[in-house]
Amino acid sequence: MKHDAIVNQGIKILERVPIPDELIPEDGRVEIDAKIHAGYFTTGKVLSMEELSNVRGRAWDDVDVSNIYLRV
């Protein structure tokens, strides 16, 4: 839940704690960076739009899709 929504309901937030980088999976970095840019709490750097456009997610090179088929 976002900070403002909680505070607007009269709930006091005593401490805001960022998610440590080592707990963010590599393929989750895109989503977290976008959320931080959109206003989610961080004590770290907020990426600029240019920097955000350079963030890349998982390449899926390590996933075997040879046994997956589509029904049409």
XYZ file of C-alpha atoms in Angstrom, residues 27-55:
29
model
C 14.514 -9.958 -13.266
C 12.594 -7.736 -10.820
C 14.857 -4.727 -11.218
C 12.822 -3.231 -14.093
C 9.618 -3.195 -12.055
C 11.257 -1.844 -8.887
C 13.087 0.939 -10.766
C 9.832 1.973 -12.478
C 7.964 2.012 -9.157
C 10.682 4.092 -7.491
C 10.559 6.519 -10.420
C 6.771 6.729 -9.978
C 7.153 7.716 -6.332
C 7.740 4.626 -4.240
C 10.003 5.168 -1.233
C 13.749 4.779 -1.542
C 16.823 6.063 0.209
C 18.775 5.388 -2.981
C 18.936 7.043 -6.339
C 15.830 7.768 -8.400
C 16.638 7.086 -12.041
C 16.002 9.741 -14.675
C 13.797 8.883 -17.666
C 16.941 8.434 -19.775
C 18.494 6.059 -17.227
C 15.189 4.228 -16.822
C 14.994 3.622 -20.582
C 18.331 1.772 -20.365
C 17.191 -0.690 -17.694
